[in-house]
XYZ file of C-alpha atoms in Angstrom:
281
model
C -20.300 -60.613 -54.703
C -21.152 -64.152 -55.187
C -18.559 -64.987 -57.100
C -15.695 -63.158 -54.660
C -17.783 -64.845 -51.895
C -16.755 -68.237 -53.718
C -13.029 -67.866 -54.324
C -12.442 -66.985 -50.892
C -14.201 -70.275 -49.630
C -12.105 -72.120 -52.722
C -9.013 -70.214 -50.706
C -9.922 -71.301 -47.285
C -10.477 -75.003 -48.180
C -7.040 -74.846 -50.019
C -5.537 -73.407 -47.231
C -7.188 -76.084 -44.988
C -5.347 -79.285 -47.236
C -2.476 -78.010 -47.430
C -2.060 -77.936 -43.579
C -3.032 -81.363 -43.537
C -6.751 -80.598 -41.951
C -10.032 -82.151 -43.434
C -12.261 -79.229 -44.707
C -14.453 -77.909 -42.062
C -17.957 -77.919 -43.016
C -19.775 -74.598 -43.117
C -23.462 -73.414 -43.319
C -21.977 -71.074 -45.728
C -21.706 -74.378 -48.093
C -25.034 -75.508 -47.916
C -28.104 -74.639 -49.177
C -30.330 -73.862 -46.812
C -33.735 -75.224 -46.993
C -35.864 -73.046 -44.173
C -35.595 -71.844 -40.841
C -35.106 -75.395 -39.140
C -32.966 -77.322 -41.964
C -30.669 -77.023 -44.772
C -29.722 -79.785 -47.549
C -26.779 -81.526 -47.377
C -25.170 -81.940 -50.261
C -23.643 -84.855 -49.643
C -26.460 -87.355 -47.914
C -29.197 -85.747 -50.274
C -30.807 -85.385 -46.912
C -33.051 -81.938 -45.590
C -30.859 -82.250 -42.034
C -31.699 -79.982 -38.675
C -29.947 -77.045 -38.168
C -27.787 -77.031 -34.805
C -29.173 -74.698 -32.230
C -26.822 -73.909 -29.426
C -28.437 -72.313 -27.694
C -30.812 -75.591 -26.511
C -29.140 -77.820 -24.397
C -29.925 -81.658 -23.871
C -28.861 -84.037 -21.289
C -28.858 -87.484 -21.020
C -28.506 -89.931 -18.005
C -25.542 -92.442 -17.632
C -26.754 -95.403 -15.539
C -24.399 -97.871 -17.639
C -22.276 -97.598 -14.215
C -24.564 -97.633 -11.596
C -24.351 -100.256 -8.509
C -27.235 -102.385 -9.283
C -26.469 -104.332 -5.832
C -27.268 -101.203 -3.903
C -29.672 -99.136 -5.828
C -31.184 -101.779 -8.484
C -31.507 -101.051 -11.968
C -33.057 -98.644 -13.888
C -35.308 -100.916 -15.805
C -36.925 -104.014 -13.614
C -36.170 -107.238 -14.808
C -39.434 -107.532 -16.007
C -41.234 -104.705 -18.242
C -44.142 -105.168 -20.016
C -46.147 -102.474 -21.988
C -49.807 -103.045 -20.629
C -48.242 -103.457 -17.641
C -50.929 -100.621 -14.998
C -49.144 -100.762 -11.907
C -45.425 -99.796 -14.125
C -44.214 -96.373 -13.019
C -42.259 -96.474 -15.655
C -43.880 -94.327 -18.016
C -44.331 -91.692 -15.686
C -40.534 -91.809 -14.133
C -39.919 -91.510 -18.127
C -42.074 -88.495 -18.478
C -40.587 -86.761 -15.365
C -37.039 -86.622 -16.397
C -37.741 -85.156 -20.275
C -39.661 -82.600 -18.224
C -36.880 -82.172 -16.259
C -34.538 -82.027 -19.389
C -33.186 -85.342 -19.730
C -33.380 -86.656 -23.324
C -32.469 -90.141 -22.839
C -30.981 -92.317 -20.712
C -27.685 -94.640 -21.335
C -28.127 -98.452 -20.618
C -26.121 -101.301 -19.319
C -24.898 -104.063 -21.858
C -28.420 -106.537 -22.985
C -27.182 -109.740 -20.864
C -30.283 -111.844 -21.115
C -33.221 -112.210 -23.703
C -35.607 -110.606 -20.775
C -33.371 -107.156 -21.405
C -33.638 -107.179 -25.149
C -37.436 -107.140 -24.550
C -37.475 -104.667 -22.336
C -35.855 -102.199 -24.423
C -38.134 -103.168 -26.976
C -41.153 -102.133 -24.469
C -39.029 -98.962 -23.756
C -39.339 -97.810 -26.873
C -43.536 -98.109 -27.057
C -43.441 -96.344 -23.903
C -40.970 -93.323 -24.438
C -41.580 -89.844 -24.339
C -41.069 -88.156 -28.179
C -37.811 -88.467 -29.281
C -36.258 -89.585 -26.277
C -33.402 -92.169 -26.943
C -32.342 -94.968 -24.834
C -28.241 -96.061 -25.544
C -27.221 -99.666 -25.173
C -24.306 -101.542 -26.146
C -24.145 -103.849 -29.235
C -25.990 -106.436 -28.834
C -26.987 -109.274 -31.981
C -30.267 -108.864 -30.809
C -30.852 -104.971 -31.376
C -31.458 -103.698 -34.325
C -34.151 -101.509 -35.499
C -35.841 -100.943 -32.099
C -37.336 -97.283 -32.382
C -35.931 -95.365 -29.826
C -33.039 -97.242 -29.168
C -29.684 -96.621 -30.612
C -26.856 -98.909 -30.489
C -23.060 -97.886 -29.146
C -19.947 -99.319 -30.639
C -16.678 -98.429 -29.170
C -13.833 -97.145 -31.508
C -11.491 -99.532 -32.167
C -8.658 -99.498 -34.203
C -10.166 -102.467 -36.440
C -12.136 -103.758 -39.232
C -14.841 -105.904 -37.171
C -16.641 -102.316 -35.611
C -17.164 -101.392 -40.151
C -18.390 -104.791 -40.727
C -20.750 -104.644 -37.994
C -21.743 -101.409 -38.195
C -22.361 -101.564 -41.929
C -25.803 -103.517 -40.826
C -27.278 -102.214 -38.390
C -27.322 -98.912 -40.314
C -29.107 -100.924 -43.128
C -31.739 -101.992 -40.866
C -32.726 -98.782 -40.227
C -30.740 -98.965 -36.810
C -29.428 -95.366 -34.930
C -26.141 -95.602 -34.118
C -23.657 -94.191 -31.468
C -19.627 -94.212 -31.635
C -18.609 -94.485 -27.929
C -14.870 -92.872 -27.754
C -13.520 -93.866 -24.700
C -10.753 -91.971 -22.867
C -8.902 -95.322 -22.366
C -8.568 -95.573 -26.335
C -8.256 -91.902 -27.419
C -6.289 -90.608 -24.283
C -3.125 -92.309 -25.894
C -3.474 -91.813 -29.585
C -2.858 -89.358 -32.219
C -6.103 -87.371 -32.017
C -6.408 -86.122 -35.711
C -5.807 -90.155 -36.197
C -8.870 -90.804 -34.376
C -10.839 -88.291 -36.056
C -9.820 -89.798 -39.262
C -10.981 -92.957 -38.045
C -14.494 -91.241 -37.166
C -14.611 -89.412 -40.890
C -13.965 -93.171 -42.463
C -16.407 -95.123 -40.804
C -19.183 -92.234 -41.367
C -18.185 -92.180 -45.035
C -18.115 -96.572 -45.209
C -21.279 -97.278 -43.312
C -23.641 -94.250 -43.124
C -23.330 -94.451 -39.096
C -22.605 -92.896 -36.102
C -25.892 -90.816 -35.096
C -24.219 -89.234 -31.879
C -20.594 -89.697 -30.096
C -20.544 -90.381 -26.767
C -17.186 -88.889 -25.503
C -15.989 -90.254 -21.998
C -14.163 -87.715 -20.036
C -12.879 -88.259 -16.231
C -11.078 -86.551 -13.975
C -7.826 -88.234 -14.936
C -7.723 -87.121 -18.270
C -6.219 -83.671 -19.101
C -9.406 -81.531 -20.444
C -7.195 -79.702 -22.985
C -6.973 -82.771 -24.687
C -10.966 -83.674 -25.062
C -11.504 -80.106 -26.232
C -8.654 -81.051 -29.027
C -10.677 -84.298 -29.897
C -14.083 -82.302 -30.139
C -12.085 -79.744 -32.614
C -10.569 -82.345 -34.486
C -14.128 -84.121 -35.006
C -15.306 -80.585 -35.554
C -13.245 -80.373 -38.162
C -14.341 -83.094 -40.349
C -16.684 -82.693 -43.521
C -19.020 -85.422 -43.438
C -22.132 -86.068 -44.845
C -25.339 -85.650 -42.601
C -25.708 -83.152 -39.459
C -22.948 -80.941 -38.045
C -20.397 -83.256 -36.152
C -20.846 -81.234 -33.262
C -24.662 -81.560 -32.990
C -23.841 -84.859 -32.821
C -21.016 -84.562 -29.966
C -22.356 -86.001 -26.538
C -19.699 -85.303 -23.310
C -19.906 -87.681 -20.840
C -17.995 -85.989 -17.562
C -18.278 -83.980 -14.327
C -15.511 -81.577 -15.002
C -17.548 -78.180 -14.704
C -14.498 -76.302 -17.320
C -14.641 -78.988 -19.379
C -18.131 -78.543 -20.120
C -18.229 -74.842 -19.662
C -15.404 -75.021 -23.025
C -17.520 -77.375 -24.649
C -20.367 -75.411 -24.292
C -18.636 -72.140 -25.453
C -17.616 -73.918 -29.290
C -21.390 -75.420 -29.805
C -21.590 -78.985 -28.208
C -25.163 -78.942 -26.689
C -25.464 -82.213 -25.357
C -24.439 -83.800 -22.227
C -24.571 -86.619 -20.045
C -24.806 -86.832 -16.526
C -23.899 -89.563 -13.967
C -26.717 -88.223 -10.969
C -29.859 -86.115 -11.889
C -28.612 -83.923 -8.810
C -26.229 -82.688 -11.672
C -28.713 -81.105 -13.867
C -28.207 -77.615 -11.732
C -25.015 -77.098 -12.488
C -25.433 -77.978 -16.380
C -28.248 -75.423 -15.757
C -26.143 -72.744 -14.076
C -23.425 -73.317 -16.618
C -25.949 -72.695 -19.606
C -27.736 -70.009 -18.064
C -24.618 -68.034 -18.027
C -23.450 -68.268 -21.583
C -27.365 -67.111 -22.780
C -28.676 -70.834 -23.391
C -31.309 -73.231 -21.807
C -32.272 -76.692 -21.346
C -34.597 -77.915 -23.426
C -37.466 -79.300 -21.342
């Protein structure tokens, strides 16, 4: 049985190159490890299994008015700080589901510490997003977003941060993918995982302008891909309001999402509720 088991995966994966289509990466092809992992071949890595059934969400204030509603993190953060409510704002949105929130760009040396002090003060395993920034590097709890470009400089300065121990995030933007060849910018993805180790999570940017048939073909294409390290789309995080969109997504095993408003964590609720999943709180 074995062996019948293992020409008909030899089959599929033929099948799969000769239509032009990386290989797509199957439990089936792994050796599982226990309930909660399996080894990966390929990193040499025990990596998590993807549950789909637990959703996460994450909060986008990289676009919030700072002029009318201030920012998210004071200007000034310190750790032994008593009077912060920080640590207790943090605490109420992971109970409310919300695994981590997505920053503004560092602008001044006061920001850089601050997410330094975020990251003593997080809840467990909660992740804070920020664009590049010289500064950031191996701040735990922190990962760093680079936007996909179709360019050497994002390898080169990716390549370092992952050596300094650094989590990474590949921001694809609907104003670079939403006019190029989409298996093209999955290739892109697959070659920068395989040069430089990176890209943790993808944050995927999805408005109202673009046409949602065309995210889900991104997702599928990146789904697609046989890379080392966790399932690509364990790693897939939507960022949009479209309630189909993420009702799709949903449906072929992306469990993480971000939100622009916590009043949006209902309908993300409502959504998995229906399809037989939960947020993880």
């Amino acid at each position: 049985f074995s062996q019948l088991f293992s020409i008909t995966e030899m089959i599929r994966s033929f099948i799969a190159r000769r239509r032009g289509r990386p290989v797509r990466q199957t439990a089936a092809s792994l050796t599982r490890f226990s309930l909660s992992t399996y080894y990966d071949s390929q990193s040499g890595l025990h990596v998590p299994i993807h549950n789909e059934k637990e959703i996460k969400l994450f909060l986008n204030k990289s676009k919030e008015d700072t002029s009318t509603t201030g920012s998210f993190v004071p200007a000034q953060l310190y750790k032994e700080d008593a009077s912060s409510d920080m640590p207790q704002r943090l605490k109420s949105l992971r109970a409310e589901g919300i695994h981590g929130v997505i920053l503004p760009s560092a602008k001044f040396p006061r920001d850089v510490r601050n997410l330094q002090t975020l990251s003593h003060i997080a809840p467990e395993e909660f992740v804070f997003f920020t664009p590049y920034h010289s500064q950031v590097k191996s701040f735990s709890s922190v990962s760093t977003m680079l936007a996909l470009e179709d360019n050497e400089d994002m390898k080169n300065t990716l390549k370092p941060l992952v050596a300094a121990g650094s989590k990474t995030t590949l921001l694809l933007h609907e104003a670079f993918y939403r006019n190029q060849e989409l298996m093209h910018v999955a290739g892109q993805v697959a070659r920068l995982i395989d040069e430089t180790g990176g890209g943790d999570t993808f944050l995927i940017t999805a408005s109202d302008k673009i046409d949602a048939d065309d995210v889900i073909q991104l997702c599928e294409e990146l789904m697609y891909l046989d890379v080392a390290g966790p399932t690509i789309k364990s790693r897939i995080i939507l960022n949009s309001t479209n309630e189909e969109l993420i009702d799709e997504l949903m449906l072929l095993g992306v469990s993480k999402f971000a939100l622009d408003e916590e009043e949006d964590i209902s309908m993300l609720e409502d959504i998995s509720k229906w399809q037989g999943k939960s947020l993880l709180k």
